[in-house]
Amino acid sequence: KQAIAWTLKSIMRTKPLDKITVKELVEACEINRQTFYYHFQDIYDLLGWIYRTEALDSIRDNKSYDTWQQGALTILKYIQDNRELCINTYRSVAREHLEAFLHEVLYGLLSDVVDEVAGAQPLPPGSKDFVAKFYSYAFAGVLLDWINSGLKTPATTIVENIARIMDGIVPLAVRRFQQ
């Protein structure tokens, strides 16, 4: 799986995702089609696997109210380190995979933050989901704009700006839903 993923990322440095075929990928990776299809349904499935395995593990320890900024910075650093992959995905028909990845990662990050802030006092049904989705969609929108602009703004500036807006807001939102 790793070899196939590395090969796709390598090809995407010079070629848009829409123009890459499974045939080209397996030839470059020196495997047969059956091996590819044993692991992945198609190139988009592979792309989703790359995003999930490479980025999700990197934020596992940064999903608390005190560390979410480090988790967010890790996500942005991943995007910077995989610039061609992310920009090519954004500018292709696979954009929905990048958006889904961002929403999944950010929702997981913020869901844990909301749980921690809520503490022992549970939120009404659906409230945690709503708060986490609300902020993850806002955050993802900012990141998608950042990717679309070519990652020109430093990652630390993006996270600092989001932190300014979110400082104290999640606890306030949780308290309002608990009332």
Coordinates of N, CA, C and O in Angstrom, one line a residue, residues 21-33 36:
T21 N -4.0 7.2 -14.7 CA -4.7 6.0 -14.8 C -4.2 4.9 -13.9 O -3.0 5.0 -13.5
V22 N -5.0 3.9 -13.6 CA -4.5 2.8 -12.8 C -3.4 2.1 -13.6 O -2.4 1.7 -13.0
K23 N -3.6 2.0 -14.9 CA -2.5 1.3 -15.7 C -1.2 2.0 -15.6 O -0.2 1.4 -15.3
E24 N -1.2 3.3 -15.7 CA 0.0 4.1 -15.5 C 0.6 3.9 -14.1 O 1.8 3.8 -13.9
L25 N -0.2 3.9 -13.1 CA 0.2 3.8 -11.7 C 0.8 2.4 -11.5 O 1.9 2.4 -10.9
V26 N 0.2 1.4 -11.9 CA 0.7 0.0 -11.7 C 2.0 -0.2 -12.4 O 2.9 -0.9 -12.0
E27 N 2.1 0.4 -13.6 CA 3.4 0.2 -14.4 C 4.5 1.0 -13.7 O 5.6 0.4 -13.6
A28 N 4.2 2.2 -13.2 CA 5.3 2.9 -12.5 C 5.7 2.3 -11.2 O 6.8 2.3 -10.8
C29 N 4.7 1.6 -10.6 CA 5.0 0.9 -9.3 C 5.5 -0.5 -9.5 O 5.9 -1.2 -8.5
E30 N 5.5 -1.0 -10.7 CA 5.9 -2.3 -11.1 C 5.2 -3.4 -10.3 O 5.7 -4.3 -9.8
I31 N 3.8 -3.2 -10.4 CA 2.9 -4.3 -9.8 C 1.9 -4.6 -10.9 O 1.8 -3.8 -11.9
N32 N 1.1 -5.6 -10.7 CA 0.0 -5.8 -11.6 C -1.3 -5.2 -11.1 O -1.4 -4.8 -10.0
R33 N -2.2 -5.1 -12.0 CA -3.5 -4.4 -11.7 C -4.2 -5.2 -10.5 O -4.9 -4.5 -9.7
F36 N -3.1 -3.9 -7.3 CA -3.7 -2.6 -7.0 C -5.1 -2.8 -6.5 O -5.5 -2.3 -5.4

